Amino acid sequence: MENKILGIHHITAIAGSAKRNYDFYTRVLGLRLLKKTVNFDDPYTYHLYYGDEQGSPGTILTFFPYEQVNPGRRGTGMATEIGYAVPADSFDFWIDHFDRNGVIYNKPAEKFGEKYLTFLDPDGLKLELTVSKAPDARKPWTTDEVGEAYATRGFHHTTITLEDVKPTARVLTEVLGYRLAEQHVNRYRYVCEAGSTAAIIDLVEAKGEQPGFVAGGAIHHIAFRVKNEEVLMEYQERVRGFGLSITPKIDRNYFYSLYFREPGGVLFEIATDNPGFAIDEQQEALGQQLKLPPQHEPLREKLLQRLPAIP
Ligand code: ZN
């Protein structure tokens, strides 16, 4: 199983105000800020990483915040929802907590025999808390406001909305090692054969719906997880063998990545577990300082002046 895709590694989305994003994900959702760095391709923009204590793959949600961003729009050809696993009986807490913090949410519902609670972040990104049928033993990051009995355990699933599910389903099953586990009406649930957590991708077929637009409050890409660079490069071959183009290996400081666009229009990444977030700061101090890759270190003073202050 070691040379396989192991589930979701991270999900990256676009936000507006960095401060508002930081407040929501750390205080309201109760995640840890793992890394405060910049977009390596656009260093005057932050790249903020949130997750569990160590930044375990399958818990990592990252944002590019642009202070003056245009809102995106959910639609076909994009990932449209992020599901977090939470403990059974935690919804009463979350509903109270959302009420206290002015969070927009829907009343709990159920799909595939699992209860879920849908809510929006301040930029309109759609998130869900799901009580998983499968046991989830991941140890959560906890805060004063969000204790262990309620805290998110990491990703449960992500949903991709498509005009036609078939081409994307072929990539999931023939290249990435997913299998169709359940289907209800237009929702097809794919599960990663080699992963036990963050293992679900739901494909929703929405024929005739408007194409989505990736901007504020929208998901930019989904990264799948592999153990190391050796496996990463095996997947480069597999994706090419399937007839899709894929980038060379890119060093993202905290992992190594490949990117390709799947035929349904969504940007997929494959990312390694190594080297992880403790490569440039101590585990206890993750997220406290602005961390820059060597190529952007000369910009540090300018960046500290220009980037909005977040704790
Ligand atoms: Zn990424």
Short mmCIF file of C-alpha atoms and ligand atoms in Angstrom, two decimals:
data_model
loop_
_atom_site.label_atom_id
_atom_site.label_comp_id
_atom_site.label_asym_id
_atom_site.label_seq_id
_atom_site.Cartn_x
_atom_site.Cartn_y
_atom_site.Cartn_z
CA MET A 1 0.00 0.00 0.00
CA GLU A 2 3.01 2.25 0.47
CA ASN A 3 3.37 3.09 -3.19
CA LYS A 4 -0.24 4.22 -3.50
CA ILE A 5 -2.26 7.41 -3.18
CA LEU A 6 -3.17 7.58 0.53
CA GLY A 7 -6.09 10.03 0.42
CA ILE A 8 -6.21 13.81 0.45
CA HIS A 9 -2.95 15.57 1.39
CA HIS A 10 -4.22 19.16 1.46
CA ILE A 11 -6.84 21.42 -0.05
CA THR A 12 -6.08 24.98 -1.16
CA ALA A 13 -8.65 27.76 -1.50
CA ILE A 14 -8.76 31.51 -2.12
CA ALA A 15 -9.83 33.96 0.55
CA GLY A 16 -10.33 37.70 1.03
CA SER A 17 -8.95 39.37 4.18
CA ALA A 18 -6.06 37.41 5.70
CA LYS A 19 -6.99 38.55 9.22
CA ARG A 20 -10.61 37.49 8.86
CA ASN A 21 -9.48 34.14 7.41
CA TYR A 22 -7.06 33.64 10.32
CA ASP A 23 -9.70 34.49 12.92
CA PHE A 24 -12.27 32.16 11.40
CA TYR A 25 -10.07 29.10 10.95
CA THR A 26 -8.18 29.33 14.22
CA ARG A 27 -10.83 30.66 16.57
CA VAL A 28 -14.16 29.55 15.09
CA LEU A 29 -13.16 26.27 13.46
CA GLY A 30 -10.39 25.64 16.02
CA LEU A 31 -7.54 24.70 13.67
CA ARG A 32 -3.88 25.36 14.26
CA LEU A 33 -2.08 27.92 12.09
CA LEU A 34 0.76 25.67 10.90
CA LYS A 35 2.64 27.96 8.62
CA LYS A 36 2.63 31.61 7.73
CA THR A 37 4.45 31.91 4.42
CA VAL A 38 3.89 33.52 1.03
CA ASN A 39 2.62 32.28 -2.29
CA PHE A 40 5.92 31.14 -3.82
CA ASP A 41 4.66 32.24 -7.26
CA ASP A 42 3.39 35.64 -5.99
CA PRO A 43 5.29 36.54 -2.80
CA TYR A 44 3.26 39.65 -1.97
CA THR A 45 0.38 37.32 -1.07
CA TYR A 46 0.32 35.14 2.03
CA HIS A 47 0.04 31.41 1.93
CA LEU A 48 -1.57 30.34 5.21
CA TYR A 49 -1.67 26.70 6.28
CA TYR A 50 -4.05 25.34 8.92
CA GLY A 51 -4.35 21.82 10.32
CA ASP A 52 -3.71 19.61 13.33
CA GLU A 53 -0.74 19.84 15.71
CA GLN A 54 1.87 18.56 13.25
CA GLY A 55 0.17 19.42 9.99
CA SER A 56 -0.62 15.79 9.25
CA PRO A 57 -1.57 15.14 5.64
CA GLY A 58 -5.35 14.87 5.46
CA THR A 59 -5.83 17.79 7.87
CA ILE A 60 -4.13 20.58 5.91
CA LEU A 61 -6.26 23.40 4.54
CA THR A 62 -4.37 26.27 2.92
CA PHE A 63 -5.38 29.70 1.64
CA PHE A 64 -4.12 32.40 -0.65
CA PRO A 65 -5.76 35.50 0.89
CA TYR A 66 -6.15 38.57 -1.33
CA GLU A 67 -7.47 41.62 0.54
CA GLN A 68 -9.43 42.85 -2.51
CA VAL A 69 -10.67 39.63 -4.03
CA ASN A 70 -13.65 39.19 -6.32
CA PRO A 71 -16.04 36.52 -5.13
CA GLY A 72 -15.88 33.17 -6.90
CA ARG A 73 -18.88 31.08 -7.78
CA ARG A 74 -19.61 27.44 -7.13
CA GLY A 75 -20.42 25.50 -10.27
CA THR A 76 -19.26 22.70 -12.51
CA GLY A 77 -15.62 21.92 -13.16
CA MET A 78 -14.50 22.67 -9.63
CA ALA A 79 -14.24 21.32 -6.11
CA THR A 80 -17.22 22.78 -4.27
CA GLU A 81 -17.20 21.59 -0.68
CA ILE A 82 -14.83 20.49 2.08
CA GLY A 83 -16.02 17.96 4.64
CA TYR A 84 -14.42 17.65 8.08
CA ALA A 85 -14.87 14.63 10.34
CA VAL A 86 -16.23 15.45 13.81
CA PRO A 87 -17.26 13.24 16.75
CA ALA A 88 -20.82 11.97 17.18
CA ASP A 89 -23.01 14.26 19.31
CA SER A 90 -20.95 17.35 18.57
CA PHE A 91 -23.55 19.20 16.46
CA ASP A 92 -25.28 20.89 19.43
CA PHE A 93 -21.97 22.46 20.37
CA TRP A 94 -21.24 23.53 16.79
CA ILE A 95 -24.69 25.04 16.25
CA ASP A 96 -24.36 27.11 19.44
CA HIS A 97 -20.81 28.05 18.50
CA PHE A 98 -21.89 29.08 14.99
CA ASP A 99 -24.77 31.14 16.44
CA ARG A 100 -22.40 32.93 18.82
CA ASN A 101 -20.01 33.72 15.96
CA GLY A 102 -22.51 34.72 13.29
CA VAL A 103 -21.69 31.75 11.04
CA ILE A 104 -24.22 30.88 8.31
CA TYR A 105 -25.25 27.20 8.46
CA ASN A 106 -28.00 24.83 7.39
CA LYS A 107 -29.90 22.47 9.61
CA PRO A 108 -28.23 19.05 9.94
CA ALA A 109 -29.08 16.50 7.26
CA GLU A 110 -27.89 13.03 6.27
CA LYS A 111 -26.24 11.46 3.24
CA PHE A 112 -24.88 7.92 2.84
CA GLY A 113 -26.05 7.25 6.40
CA GLU A 114 -23.88 10.02 7.87
CA LYS A 115 -25.15 13.17 9.56
CA TYR A 116 -23.67 16.43 8.35
CA LEU A 117 -23.90 20.13 9.08
CA THR A 118 -23.17 22.55 6.23
CA PHE A 119 -21.77 26.03 6.91
CA LEU A 120 -19.97 28.85 5.12
CA ASP A 121 -16.72 30.58 5.93
CA PRO A 122 -16.64 34.43 5.78
CA ASP A 123 -15.80 34.32 2.05
CA GLY A 124 -18.65 31.92 1.25
CA LEU A 125 -16.53 28.76 1.01
CA LYS A 126 -18.82 25.79 1.66
CA LEU A 127 -17.72 23.47 4.46
CA GLU A 128 -19.33 20.53 6.20
CA LEU A 129 -18.96 18.79 9.51
CA THR A 130 -19.66 15.06 9.08
CA VAL A 131 -20.08 12.33 11.68
CA SER A 132 -18.23 9.52 9.94
CA LYS A 133 -19.58 5.95 9.89
CA ALA A 134 -16.00 4.70 9.99
CA PRO A 135 -14.09 5.16 13.25
CA ASP A 136 -11.71 8.12 13.15
CA ALA A 137 -8.93 7.90 15.73
CA ARG A 138 -7.05 11.00 14.63
CA LYS A 139 -6.02 13.19 17.56
CA PRO A 140 -7.41 16.68 17.10
CA TRP A 141 -5.81 20.05 17.71
CA THR A 142 -7.84 21.66 20.49
CA THR A 143 -8.33 25.22 21.67
CA ASP A 144 -10.00 26.90 24.64
CA GLU A 145 -13.15 27.31 22.59
CA VAL A 146 -13.16 24.01 20.67
CA GLY A 147 -12.37 21.07 22.95
CA GLU A 148 -11.59 17.45 22.18
CA ALA A 149 -15.23 16.28 22.29
CA TYR A 150 -16.10 18.57 19.37
CA ALA A 151 -12.91 19.33 17.46
CA THR A 152 -12.49 18.45 13.78
CA ARG A 153 -10.34 15.37 13.14
CA GLY A 154 -9.25 16.35 9.65
CA PHE A 155 -10.87 15.90 6.27
CA HIS A 156 -13.73 13.49 5.80
CA HIS A 157 -14.29 14.20 2.08
CA THR A 158 -14.25 16.77 -0.62
CA THR A 159 -16.89 17.18 -3.31
CA ILE A 160 -16.26 17.90 -6.98
CA THR A 161 -19.15 19.17 -9.11
CA LEU A 162 -19.10 18.21 -12.77
CA GLU A 163 -21.09 18.48 -15.97
CA ASP A 164 -20.30 14.78 -16.55
CA VAL A 165 -18.74 12.62 -13.83
CA LYS A 166 -17.34 9.92 -16.13
CA PRO A 167 -13.98 11.41 -17.25
CA THR A 168 -13.07 12.45 -13.69
CA ALA A 169 -14.24 9.09 -12.33
CA ARG A 170 -11.85 7.37 -14.75
CA VAL A 171 -8.92 9.38 -13.39
CA LEU A 172 -9.90 8.55 -9.82
CA THR A 173 -10.29 4.82 -10.49
CA GLU A 174 -7.72 4.12 -13.22
CA VAL A 175 -4.92 6.43 -12.09
CA LEU A 176 -5.36 7.38 -8.43
CA GLY A 177 -6.61 4.10 -6.91
CA TYR A 178 -10.14 5.08 -5.87
CA ARG A 179 -13.23 2.86 -6.14
CA LEU A 180 -16.91 3.69 -6.35
CA ALA A 181 -18.33 2.84 -2.92
CA GLU A 182 -21.83 4.31 -2.96
CA GLN A 183 -24.14 6.28 -5.19
CA HIS A 184 -27.29 8.26 -4.47
CA VAL A 185 -29.08 10.12 -7.27
CA ASN A 186 -26.34 12.31 -8.78
CA ARG A 187 -23.76 11.92 -6.00
CA TYR A 188 -21.07 9.26 -6.53
CA ARG A 189 -18.89 8.44 -3.55
CA TYR A 190 -15.34 7.30 -4.34
CA VAL A 191 -13.08 5.91 -1.64
CA CYS A 192 -9.30 5.68 -1.69
CA GLU A 193 -8.35 1.98 -1.54
CA ALA A 194 -5.11 2.61 0.35
CA GLY A 195 -6.27 5.34 2.73
CA SER A 196 -8.26 5.09 5.94
CA THR A 197 -8.88 8.80 6.63
CA ALA A 198 -9.43 11.77 4.32
CA ALA A 199 -10.19 8.99 1.86
CA ILE A 200 -13.44 10.13 0.23
CA ILE A 201 -14.04 12.10 -2.96
CA ASP A 202 -17.68 12.71 -3.89
CA LEU A 203 -18.43 13.46 -7.53
CA VAL A 204 -21.69 15.32 -8.09
CA GLU A 205 -23.09 15.42 -11.59
CA ALA A 206 -24.87 18.71 -12.31
CA LYS A 207 -25.65 18.71 -16.03
CA GLY A 208 -26.45 22.14 -17.38
CA GLU A 209 -25.33 23.98 -14.26
CA GLN A 210 -23.11 27.04 -14.80
CA PRO A 211 -19.37 26.46 -14.75
CA GLY A 212 -17.77 27.52 -11.49
CA PHE A 213 -15.41 30.45 -11.18
CA VAL A 214 -12.32 30.12 -9.00
CA ALA A 215 -11.84 33.33 -6.96
CA GLY A 216 -12.66 34.39 -3.36
CA GLY A 217 -14.34 31.65 -1.36
CA ALA A 218 -13.56 28.96 -3.93
CA ILE A 219 -11.32 25.91 -3.86
CA HIS A 220 -8.24 26.30 -6.03
CA HIS A 221 -6.96 22.71 -6.05
CA ILE A 222 -7.00 19.36 -4.31
CA ALA A 223 -3.75 17.61 -3.44
CA PHE A 224 -3.52 13.83 -3.12
CA ARG A 225 -1.07 12.26 -0.76
CA VAL A 226 1.88 9.97 -1.43
CA LYS A 227 4.56 8.74 0.95
CA ASN A 228 7.67 10.15 -0.73
CA GLU A 229 9.27 11.45 -3.91
CA GLU A 230 9.87 8.00 -5.34
CA VAL A 231 6.14 7.27 -5.34
CA LEU A 232 5.47 10.81 -6.55
CA MET A 233 7.53 10.20 -9.68
CA GLU A 234 5.76 6.88 -10.29
CA TYR A 235 2.52 8.87 -10.42
CA GLN A 236 4.03 11.32 -12.87
CA GLU A 237 4.49 8.36 -15.22
CA ARG A 238 1.01 7.02 -14.56
CA VAL A 239 -0.67 10.35 -15.25
CA ARG A 240 1.33 10.73 -18.47
CA GLY A 241 0.53 7.15 -19.41
CA PHE A 242 -3.14 7.99 -19.04
CA GLY A 243 -2.66 10.77 -21.62
CA LEU A 244 -2.71 13.86 -19.40
CA SER A 245 0.08 16.40 -19.09
CA ILE A 246 1.66 16.93 -15.69
CA THR A 247 4.29 19.32 -14.34
CA PRO A 248 7.84 18.45 -13.32
CA LYS A 249 8.48 17.95 -9.61
CA ILE A 250 8.16 21.25 -7.71
CA ASP A 251 9.73 21.88 -4.30
CA ARG A 252 7.09 23.44 -2.02
CA ASN A 253 9.48 23.50 0.97
CA TYR A 254 7.12 21.41 3.14
CA PHE A 255 6.39 18.80 0.45
CA TYR A 256 7.22 18.00 -3.17
CA SER A 257 4.47 18.37 -5.73
CA LEU A 258 3.22 17.60 -9.21
CA TYR A 259 0.20 19.31 -10.76
CA PHE A 260 -2.17 18.22 -13.50
CA ARG A 261 -5.62 19.27 -14.64
CA GLU A 262 -8.10 16.42 -14.69
CA PRO A 263 -10.47 16.26 -17.68
CA GLY A 264 -13.41 17.65 -15.70
CA GLY A 265 -11.47 20.90 -15.22
CA VAL A 266 -10.23 20.63 -11.62
CA LEU A 267 -6.58 21.22 -10.77
CA PHE A 268 -5.17 18.16 -9.02
CA GLU A 269 -1.85 18.02 -7.20
CA ILE A 270 0.05 15.04 -5.86
CA ALA A 271 2.13 15.89 -2.78
CA THR A 272 4.56 14.00 -0.55
CA ASP A 273 4.36 13.40 3.20
CA ASN A 274 8.01 14.50 3.49
CA PRO A 275 9.64 16.70 4.67
CA GLY A 276 6.75 18.28 6.65
CA PHE A 277 6.23 21.56 8.48
CA ALA A 278 8.94 21.22 11.11
CA ILE A 279 11.65 21.67 8.47
CA ASP A 280 12.05 25.41 9.15
CA GLU A 281 10.65 26.01 12.65
CA GLN A 282 10.17 24.11 15.89
CA GLN A 283 7.05 21.98 16.24
CA GLU A 284 5.86 24.05 19.25
CA ALA A 285 6.34 27.32 17.38
CA LEU A 286 4.70 26.43 14.07
CA GLY A 287 2.96 29.36 12.40
CA GLN A 288 4.41 32.08 14.62
CA GLN A 289 6.97 33.67 12.29
CA LEU A 290 6.79 34.59 8.63
CA LYS A 291 8.71 31.79 6.91
CA LEU A 292 10.13 32.35 3.44
CA PRO A 293 11.79 30.04 0.93
CA PRO A 294 15.42 31.00 0.13
CA GLN A 295 14.47 32.68 -3.17
CA HIS A 296 12.19 35.17 -1.36
CA GLU A 297 14.31 35.77 1.74
CA PRO A 298 15.75 39.02 0.22
CA LEU A 299 12.19 40.41 0.18
CA ARG A 300 11.58 39.83 3.90
CA GLU A 301 11.61 43.47 5.08
CA LYS A 302 9.38 44.62 2.23
CA LEU A 303 6.99 41.75 2.79
CA LEU A 304 6.74 42.44 6.51
CA GLN A 305 5.71 46.01 5.68
CA ARG A 306 3.29 45.09 2.93
CA LEU A 307 1.53 41.97 4.17
CA PRO A 308 -1.40 42.63 6.52
CA ALA A 309 -0.68 41.90 10.18
CA ILE A 310 -2.09 38.68 11.56
CA PRO A 311 -0.94 37.30 14.88
ZN ZN B 1 -1.25 22.59 -3.12
#
